[in-house]
Amino acid sequence: MIIRKGTIEDLPRALELIKELALYEKAPNEVTNTLEMMEKDGFGENPVYGFIVAEENDTIHGMSMYYWRYSTWKGKRIYLEDLIVTESKRGSGIGKLLFEETIEIGKKEGATGMMWQVLDWNEPAINFYKKYGANIEDEWLNCNINF
């Protein structure tokens, strides 16, 4: 298994993985992102995200997508938007490789920590994150506005 930086050529597979995750999270119709948007937003003049992929025999089995945020309390943080491993490869250690490499990217870039979200019913993911000593809070509520 090779963990490497994602390229523009990887975007079609990345979008497939995103849609697979949406199906798993019971929200298959919520993905409105497109390849064109991902190209512009990740590889345009001002990239707003990065991603790494797990590849074996020229097939991408998983990815980690992240971006940078700033905490007034903690400073620069890496935000793990999605950690996705295709269903047939879950439990094989790919998630661990991607998660740990994302942490390393944050450290190399001077971040003070990493943040992410997990659905309260996703016990496999919660148990995975607990192995790393993750603080899983129930105090903060997620808010958003769609444009």
Short mmCIF file of the C-alpha atoms (twelve columns), coordinates in Angstrom:
data_MODEL
# 
_entry.id   MODEL 
# 
loop_
_atom_site.group_PDB 
_atom_site.id 
_atom_site.type_symbol 
_atom_site.label_atom_id 
_atom_site.label_alt_id 
_atom_site.label_comp_id 
_atom_site.label_asym_id 
_atom_site.label_seq_id 
_atom_site.Cartn_x 
_atom_site.Cartn_y 
_atom_site.Cartn_z 
_atom_site.pdbx_PDB_model_num 
ATOM 1   C CA . MET A 1   0.000   0.000  0.000   1 
ATOM 2   C CA . ILE A 2   1.377   3.373  -1.024  1 
ATOM 3   C CA . ILE A 3   0.234   6.571  0.712   1 
ATOM 4   C CA . ARG A 4   0.832   9.580  -1.525  1 
ATOM 5   C CA . LYS A 5   -0.352  13.092 -2.231  1 
ATOM 6   C CA . GLY A 6   -3.502  13.207 -4.344  1 
ATOM 7   C CA . THR A 7   -3.270  14.578 -7.871  1 
ATOM 8   C CA . ILE A 8   -5.748  16.156 -10.240 1 
ATOM 9   C CA . GLU A 9   -5.884  12.813 -12.070 1 
ATOM 10  C CA . ASP A 10  -7.096  11.168 -8.841  1 
ATOM 11  C CA . LEU A 11  -10.172 13.384 -8.565  1 
ATOM 12  C CA . PRO A 12  -12.637 11.081 -10.380 1 
ATOM 13  C CA . ARG A 13  -11.840 8.277  -7.914  1 
ATOM 14  C CA . ALA A 14  -11.884 10.739 -5.009  1 
ATOM 15  C CA . LEU A 15  -15.407 11.822 -5.974  1 
ATOM 16  C CA . GLU A 16  -16.470 8.162  -6.200  1 
ATOM 17  C CA . LEU A 17  -15.180 7.601  -2.656  1 
ATOM 18  C CA . ILE A 18  -17.001 10.712 -1.441  1 
ATOM 19  C CA . LYS A 19  -20.250 9.394  -2.915  1 
ATOM 20  C CA . GLU A 20  -19.624 5.978  -1.355  1 
ATOM 21  C CA . LEU A 21  -19.164 7.662  2.034   1 
ATOM 22  C CA . ALA A 22  -22.375 9.657  1.564   1 
ATOM 23  C CA . LEU A 23  -24.245 6.420  0.905   1 
ATOM 24  C CA . TYR A 24  -22.750 4.868  4.065   1 
ATOM 25  C CA . GLU A 25  -23.755 7.982  6.035   1 
ATOM 26  C CA . LYS A 26  -27.320 7.676  4.714   1 
ATOM 27  C CA . ALA A 27  -27.134 10.901 2.707   1 
ATOM 28  C CA . PRO A 28  -26.492 9.855  -0.913  1 
ATOM 29  C CA . ASN A 29  -28.339 12.841 -2.372  1 
ATOM 30  C CA . GLU A 30  -26.386 15.429 -0.369  1 
ATOM 31  C CA . VAL A 31  -23.246 15.343 -2.543  1 
ATOM 32  C CA . THR A 32  -23.464 18.289 -4.927  1 
ATOM 33  C CA . ASN A 33  -19.721 18.658 -5.457  1 
ATOM 34  C CA . THR A 34  -18.447 18.158 -9.016  1 
ATOM 35  C CA . LEU A 35  -15.133 17.310 -10.619 1 
ATOM 36  C CA . GLU A 36  -14.960 20.853 -11.982 1 
ATOM 37  C CA . MET A 37  -15.396 22.318 -8.496  1 
ATOM 38  C CA . MET A 38  -12.820 19.943 -7.034  1 
ATOM 39  C CA . GLU A 39  -10.313 20.832 -9.766  1 
ATOM 40  C CA . LYS A 40  -10.735 24.563 -9.212  1 
ATOM 41  C CA . ASP A 41  -10.839 24.367 -5.416  1 
ATOM 42  C CA . GLY A 42  -7.923  21.961 -5.020  1 
ATOM 43  C CA . PHE A 43  -5.709  22.748 -7.974  1 
ATOM 44  C CA . GLY A 44  -6.640  26.289 -8.976  1 
ATOM 45  C CA . GLU A 45  -4.952  29.559 -8.133  1 
ATOM 46  C CA . ASN A 46  -5.863  29.391 -4.425  1 
ATOM 47  C CA . PRO A 47  -6.247  25.746 -3.328  1 
ATOM 48  C CA . VAL A 48  -8.491  25.328 -0.290  1 
ATOM 49  C CA . TYR A 49  -7.950  21.620 0.401   1 
ATOM 50  C CA . GLY A 50  -5.391  18.868 0.104   1 
ATOM 51  C CA . PHE A 51  -5.734  15.121 0.013   1 
ATOM 52  C CA . ILE A 52  -3.728  11.954 0.206   1 
ATOM 53  C CA . VAL A 53  -4.617  8.574  -1.226  1 
ATOM 54  C CA . ALA A 54  -3.949  4.952  -0.384  1 
ATOM 55  C CA . GLU A 55  -3.076  3.110  -3.566  1 
ATOM 56  C CA . GLU A 56  -2.289  -0.513 -4.272  1 
ATOM 57  C CA . ASN A 57  -1.673  -1.957 -7.750  1 
ATOM 58  C CA . ASP A 58  -2.812  1.310  -9.388  1 
ATOM 59  C CA . THR A 59  -6.135  1.240  -7.522  1 
ATOM 60  C CA . ILE A 60  -7.065  3.875  -4.954  1 
ATOM 61  C CA . HIS A 61  -8.734  2.224  -1.969  1 
ATOM 62  C CA . GLY A 62  -8.982  5.213  0.355   1 
ATOM 63  C CA . MET A 63  -8.253  8.868  0.926   1 
ATOM 64  C CA . SER A 64  -7.946  11.578 3.522   1 
ATOM 65  C CA . MET A 65  -9.119  15.071 2.600   1 
ATOM 66  C CA . TYR A 66  -8.048  17.978 4.803   1 
ATOM 67  C CA . TYR A 67  -7.777  21.736 4.984   1 
ATOM 68  C CA . TRP A 68  -6.410  24.366 7.337   1 
ATOM 69  C CA . ARG A 69  -8.388  26.308 9.906   1 
ATOM 70  C CA . TYR A 70  -7.443  28.744 12.605  1 
ATOM 71  C CA . SER A 71  -8.501  28.577 16.228  1 
ATOM 72  C CA . THR A 72  -8.346  31.746 18.275  1 
ATOM 73  C CA . TRP A 73  -7.576  29.522 21.264  1 
ATOM 74  C CA . LYS A 74  -5.146  27.026 19.707  1 
ATOM 75  C CA . GLY A 75  -3.735  28.593 16.521  1 
ATOM 76  C CA . LYS A 76  -3.270  26.742 13.234  1 
ATOM 77  C CA . ARG A 77  -5.152  23.429 13.047  1 
ATOM 78  C CA . ILE A 78  -5.494  20.805 10.360  1 
ATOM 79  C CA . TYR A 79  -9.119  19.828 9.770   1 
ATOM 80  C CA . LEU A 80  -9.737  16.276 8.590   1 
ATOM 81  C CA . GLU A 81  -12.777 16.666 6.364   1 
ATOM 82  C CA . ASP A 82  -13.090 13.010 5.411   1 
ATOM 83  C CA . LEU A 83  -11.236 9.775  6.009   1 
ATOM 84  C CA . ILE A 84  -12.630 7.266  3.530   1 
ATOM 85  C CA . VAL A 85  -11.760 3.635  2.900   1 
ATOM 86  C CA . THR A 86  -13.749 1.745  0.310   1 
ATOM 87  C CA . GLU A 87  -16.066 -0.806 1.913   1 
ATOM 88  C CA . SER A 88  -14.232 -3.915 0.702   1 
ATOM 89  C CA . LYS A 89  -10.962 -2.712 2.290   1 
ATOM 90  C CA . ARG A 90  -12.254 -1.517 5.666   1 
ATOM 91  C CA . GLY A 91  -10.473 -3.153 8.578   1 
ATOM 92  C CA . SER A 92  -7.297  -3.752 6.547   1 
ATOM 93  C CA . GLY A 93  -5.211  -0.953 8.119   1 
ATOM 94  C CA . ILE A 94  -5.650  1.591  5.330   1 
ATOM 95  C CA . GLY A 95  -7.525  4.010  7.583   1 
ATOM 96  C CA . LYS A 96  -4.693  3.862  10.124  1 
ATOM 97  C CA . LEU A 97  -2.107  4.679  7.446   1 
ATOM 98  C CA . LEU A 98  -4.136  7.601  6.102   1 
ATOM 99  C CA . PHE A 99  -4.991  8.957  9.566   1 
ATOM 100 C CA . GLU A 100 -1.392  8.839  10.749  1 
ATOM 101 C CA . GLU A 101 -0.089  10.457 7.560   1 
ATOM 102 C CA . THR A 102 -2.642  13.257 7.934   1 
ATOM 103 C CA . ILE A 103 -1.373  13.847 11.477  1 
ATOM 104 C CA . GLU A 104 2.187   13.991 10.109  1 
ATOM 105 C CA . ILE A 105 1.166   16.551 7.477   1 
ATOM 106 C CA . GLY A 106 -0.279  18.709 10.252  1 
ATOM 107 C CA . LYS A 107 2.874   18.428 12.338  1 
ATOM 108 C CA . LYS A 108 5.148   19.226 9.364   1 
ATOM 109 C CA . GLU A 109 3.062   22.336 8.604   1 
ATOM 110 C CA . GLY A 110 3.250   23.593 12.186  1 
ATOM 111 C CA . ALA A 111 -0.347  22.858 13.209  1 
ATOM 112 C CA . THR A 112 -1.111  22.583 16.925  1 
ATOM 113 C CA . GLY A 113 -3.544  19.705 16.418  1 
ATOM 114 C CA . MET A 114 -6.142  18.084 14.210  1 
ATOM 115 C CA . MET A 115 -9.913  18.353 14.304  1 
ATOM 116 C CA . TRP A 116 -12.696 16.357 12.654  1 
ATOM 117 C CA . GLN A 117 -16.271 15.184 13.132  1 
ATOM 118 C CA . VAL A 118 -17.783 11.749 13.497  1 
ATOM 119 C CA . LEU A 119 -21.449 10.769 13.426  1 
ATOM 120 C CA . ASP A 120 -22.709 9.659  16.838  1 
ATOM 121 C CA . TRP A 121 -23.950 6.327  15.427  1 
ATOM 122 C CA . ASN A 122 -20.704 5.431  13.643  1 
ATOM 123 C CA . GLU A 123 -19.337 3.111  16.341  1 
ATOM 124 C CA . PRO A 124 -16.552 1.602  14.191  1 
ATOM 125 C CA . ALA A 125 -15.153 5.084  13.492  1 
ATOM 126 C CA . ILE A 126 -15.597 6.239  17.107  1 
ATOM 127 C CA . ASN A 127 -13.750 3.173  18.374  1 
ATOM 128 C CA . PHE A 128 -10.995 3.736  15.790  1 
ATOM 129 C CA . TYR A 129 -10.492 7.339  16.927  1 
ATOM 130 C CA . LYS A 130 -10.525 6.373  20.607  1 
ATOM 131 C CA . LYS A 131 -7.447  4.205  19.967  1 
ATOM 132 C CA . TYR A 132 -5.600  7.464  19.316  1 
ATOM 133 C CA . GLY A 133 -6.828  9.055  22.529  1 
ATOM 134 C CA . ALA A 134 -9.159  11.382 20.625  1 
ATOM 135 C CA . ASN A 135 -11.360 13.741 22.603  1 
ATOM 136 C CA . ILE A 136 -14.874 13.096 21.347  1 
ATOM 137 C CA . GLU A 137 -17.011 15.948 22.605  1 
ATOM 138 C CA . ASP A 138 -20.753 16.227 22.851  1 
ATOM 139 C CA . GLU A 139 -20.794 19.800 24.074  1 
ATOM 140 C CA . TRP A 140 -20.539 21.622 20.739  1 
ATOM 141 C CA . LEU A 141 -23.295 21.570 18.136  1 
ATOM 142 C CA . ASN A 142 -22.524 21.747 14.442  1 
ATOM 143 C CA . CYS A 143 -24.042 24.665 12.564  1 
ATOM 144 C CA . ASN A 144 -24.056 25.539 8.880   1 
ATOM 145 C CA . ILE A 145 -25.668 27.751 6.286   1 
ATOM 146 C CA . ASN A 146 -26.028 26.627 2.691   1 
ATOM 147 C CA . PHE A 147 -25.628 29.245 -0.031  1 
# 
